[in-house]
Coordinates of C-alpha atoms and ligand atoms in Angstrom, one line a residue:
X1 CA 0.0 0.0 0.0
X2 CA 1.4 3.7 -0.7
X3 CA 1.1 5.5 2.5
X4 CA 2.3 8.6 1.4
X5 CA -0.7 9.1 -1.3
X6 CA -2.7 11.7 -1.1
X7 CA -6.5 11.1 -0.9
X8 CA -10.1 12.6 0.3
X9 CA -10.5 12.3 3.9
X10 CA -13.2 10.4 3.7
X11 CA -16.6 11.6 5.1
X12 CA -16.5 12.9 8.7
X13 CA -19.6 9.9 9.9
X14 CA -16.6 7.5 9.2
X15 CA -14.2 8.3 11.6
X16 CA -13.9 9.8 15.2
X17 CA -16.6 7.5 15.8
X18 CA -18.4 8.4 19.3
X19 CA -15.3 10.8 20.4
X20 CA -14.8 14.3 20.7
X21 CA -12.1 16.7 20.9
X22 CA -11.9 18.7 24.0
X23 CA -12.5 22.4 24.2
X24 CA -9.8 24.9 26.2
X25 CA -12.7 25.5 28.9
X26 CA -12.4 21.8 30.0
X27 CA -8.6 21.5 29.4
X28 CA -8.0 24.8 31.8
X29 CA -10.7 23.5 34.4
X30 CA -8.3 20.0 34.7
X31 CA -5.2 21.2 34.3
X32 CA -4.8 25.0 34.7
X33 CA -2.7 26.9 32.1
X34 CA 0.8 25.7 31.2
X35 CA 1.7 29.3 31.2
X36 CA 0.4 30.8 34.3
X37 CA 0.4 34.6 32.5
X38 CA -1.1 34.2 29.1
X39 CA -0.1 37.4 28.0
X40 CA 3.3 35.2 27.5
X41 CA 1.3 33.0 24.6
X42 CA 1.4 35.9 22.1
X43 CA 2.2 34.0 19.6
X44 CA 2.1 30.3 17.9
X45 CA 5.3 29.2 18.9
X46 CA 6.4 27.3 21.7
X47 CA 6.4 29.0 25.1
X48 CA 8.1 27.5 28.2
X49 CA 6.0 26.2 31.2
X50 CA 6.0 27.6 34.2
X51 CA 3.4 26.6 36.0
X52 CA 5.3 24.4 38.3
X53 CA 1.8 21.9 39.3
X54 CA 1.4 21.5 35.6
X55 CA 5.0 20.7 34.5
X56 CA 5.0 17.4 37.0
X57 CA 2.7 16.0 34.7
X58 CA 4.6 15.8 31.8
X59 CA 7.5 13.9 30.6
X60 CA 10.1 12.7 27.5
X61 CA 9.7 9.5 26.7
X62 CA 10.7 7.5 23.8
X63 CA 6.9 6.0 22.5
X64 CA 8.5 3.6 19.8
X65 CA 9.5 5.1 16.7
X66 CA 9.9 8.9 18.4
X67 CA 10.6 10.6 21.6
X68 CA 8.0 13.1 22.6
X69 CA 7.1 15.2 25.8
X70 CA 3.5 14.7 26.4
X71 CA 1.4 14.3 29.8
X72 CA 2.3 11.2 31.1
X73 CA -1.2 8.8 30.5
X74 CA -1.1 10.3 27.2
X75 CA 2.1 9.0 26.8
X76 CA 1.2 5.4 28.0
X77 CA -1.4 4.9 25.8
X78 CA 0.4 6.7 22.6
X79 CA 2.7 3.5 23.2
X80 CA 0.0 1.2 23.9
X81 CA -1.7 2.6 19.7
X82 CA 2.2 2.2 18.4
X83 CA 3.1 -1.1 19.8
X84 CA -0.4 -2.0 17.6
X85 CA 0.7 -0.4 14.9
X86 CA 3.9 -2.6 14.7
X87 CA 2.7 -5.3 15.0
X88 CA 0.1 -5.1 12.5
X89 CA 1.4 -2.5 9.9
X90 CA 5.1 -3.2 10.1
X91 CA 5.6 -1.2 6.8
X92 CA 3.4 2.0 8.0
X93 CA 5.5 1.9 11.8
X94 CA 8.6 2.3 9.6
X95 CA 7.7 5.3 8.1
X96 CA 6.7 7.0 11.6
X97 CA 7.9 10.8 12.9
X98 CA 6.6 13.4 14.6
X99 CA 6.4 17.2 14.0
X100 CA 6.2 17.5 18.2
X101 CA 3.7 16.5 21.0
X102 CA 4.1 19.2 23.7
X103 CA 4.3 23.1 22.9
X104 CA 2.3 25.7 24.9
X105 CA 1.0 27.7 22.4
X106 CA -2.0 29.2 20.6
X107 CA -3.7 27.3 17.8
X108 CA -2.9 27.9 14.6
X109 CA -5.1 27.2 12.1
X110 CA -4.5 27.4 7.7
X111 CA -6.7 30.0 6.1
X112 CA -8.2 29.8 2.7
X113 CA -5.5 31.9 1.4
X114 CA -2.1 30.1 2.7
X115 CA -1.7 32.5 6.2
X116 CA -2.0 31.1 9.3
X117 CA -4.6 32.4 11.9
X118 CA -2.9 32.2 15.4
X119 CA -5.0 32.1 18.3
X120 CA -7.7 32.9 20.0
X121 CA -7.8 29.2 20.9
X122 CA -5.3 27.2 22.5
X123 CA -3.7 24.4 21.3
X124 CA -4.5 21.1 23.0
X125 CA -0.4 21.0 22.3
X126 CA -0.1 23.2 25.6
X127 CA -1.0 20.1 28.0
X128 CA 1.1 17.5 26.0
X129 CA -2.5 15.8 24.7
X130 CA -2.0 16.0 20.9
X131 CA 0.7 14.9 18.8
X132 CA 1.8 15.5 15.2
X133 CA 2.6 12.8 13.0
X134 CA 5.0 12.9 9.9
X135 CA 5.3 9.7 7.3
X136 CA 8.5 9.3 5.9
X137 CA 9.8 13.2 6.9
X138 CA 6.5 14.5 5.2
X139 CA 3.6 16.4 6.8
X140 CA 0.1 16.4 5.4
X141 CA -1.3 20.3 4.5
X142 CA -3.7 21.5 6.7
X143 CA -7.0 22.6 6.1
X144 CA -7.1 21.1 1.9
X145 CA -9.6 18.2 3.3
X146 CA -6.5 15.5 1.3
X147 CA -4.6 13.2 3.8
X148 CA -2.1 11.2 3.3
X149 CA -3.3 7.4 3.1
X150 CA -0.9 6.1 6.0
X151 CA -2.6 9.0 8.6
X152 CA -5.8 7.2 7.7
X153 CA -4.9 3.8 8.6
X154 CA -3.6 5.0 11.4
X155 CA -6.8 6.5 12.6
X156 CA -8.3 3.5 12.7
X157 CA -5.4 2.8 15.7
X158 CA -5.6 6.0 17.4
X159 CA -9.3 6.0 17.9
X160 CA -9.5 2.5 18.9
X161 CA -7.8 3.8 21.5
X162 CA -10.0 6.6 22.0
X163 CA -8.0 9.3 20.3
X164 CA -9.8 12.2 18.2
X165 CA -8.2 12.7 14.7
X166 CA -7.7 16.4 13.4
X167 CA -9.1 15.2 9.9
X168 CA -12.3 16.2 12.1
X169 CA -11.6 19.5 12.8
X170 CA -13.4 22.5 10.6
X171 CA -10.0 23.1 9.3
X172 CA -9.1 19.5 8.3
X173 CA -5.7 18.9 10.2
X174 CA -4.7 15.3 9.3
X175 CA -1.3 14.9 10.9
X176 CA -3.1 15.3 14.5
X177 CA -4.2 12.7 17.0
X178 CA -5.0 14.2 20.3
X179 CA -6.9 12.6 23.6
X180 CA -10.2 12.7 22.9
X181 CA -13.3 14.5 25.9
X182 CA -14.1 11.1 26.8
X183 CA -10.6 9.1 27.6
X184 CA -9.6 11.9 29.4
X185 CA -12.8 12.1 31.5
X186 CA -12.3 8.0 31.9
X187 CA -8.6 9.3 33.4
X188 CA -9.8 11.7 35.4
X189 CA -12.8 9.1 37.0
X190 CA -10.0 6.8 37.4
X191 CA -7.6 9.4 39.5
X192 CA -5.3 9.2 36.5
X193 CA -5.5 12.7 35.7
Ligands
LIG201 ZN1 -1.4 19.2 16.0

């Protein structure tokens, strides 16, 4: 199979199945903000933590095929979806990198014309939840509705696992896999979180 071709994400019924990505008010109400001033999140790059309570939940782990920082149940189950992938897709766990996991930042989402709108929202980067995904070195566009054919097999893993694929979002962002609303509310139930 070619996973680097580039094809419709198929219609939005057929994936993300049941799971939902969660909104900043929730994220903020578990976790606080990874940046205790948020005048210091001007922009869409990085921004170190320092909100000390927050920082202990994260670490850099080596997941596999990549090392990431990401909260740490986030982190346990992103090893739990790759260790499947292996397994299963040998040729498509080859091909596996990653354009970053944690980075406290605002979102930044594609516009119609090629800019990119940052903020008001914040990423669900900033708490180490979502992770970018590269095949082979390459990153799918965002926001052109094509994804690369490996990203969609690999949904199928992710949200097994209860993940929420960015191919959702109202900006199609195909390289991203982030925790969805309800595994994180199944951590927090279970004093993970
Ligand atoms: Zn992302």
């Amino acid at each position: 199979m070619d996973y680097l071709e580039k094809i419709p994400v198929p219609p939005k019924e057929t994936f993300n199945v049941g799971l939902m990505s969660v909104r900043n008010d929730r994220m903020l109400e578990l976790f606080g903000h990874p940046v205790k001033n948020a005048k210091y999140l001007p922009s869409g790059d990085c921004t170190p933590v320092n909100n000390a309570t927050f920082a202990k939940r994260l670490e850099t782990r080596n997941v596999g095929p990549f090392k990431v920082t990401g909260l740490k149940p986030a982190l346990d189950s992103m090893t739990q979806i790759l260790e499947r992938v292996k397994a299963e897709v040998p040729d498509l766990y080859a091909m596996l990198g990653t354009a970053g996991m944690h980075c406290a930042r605002f979102t930044k989402i594609r516009q119609k014309n090629g800019t990119l709108k940052i903020g008001p929202g914040i990423s669900n980067h900033s708490w180490g939840t979502a992770v970018d995904i590269k095949l082979k070195g390459q990153l799918d566009t965002q926001g052109d509705k094509i994804t690369l054919r490996g990203l969609l097999v690999l949904s199928a893993y992710f949200n097994a696992a209860s993940w929420y694929w960015g191919a959702g979002f109202s900006t199609e962002d195909a390289m991203h896999f982030e925790v969805s609303k309800g595994l994180l509310a199944k951590w927090k139930q279970a004093g993970t979180i």
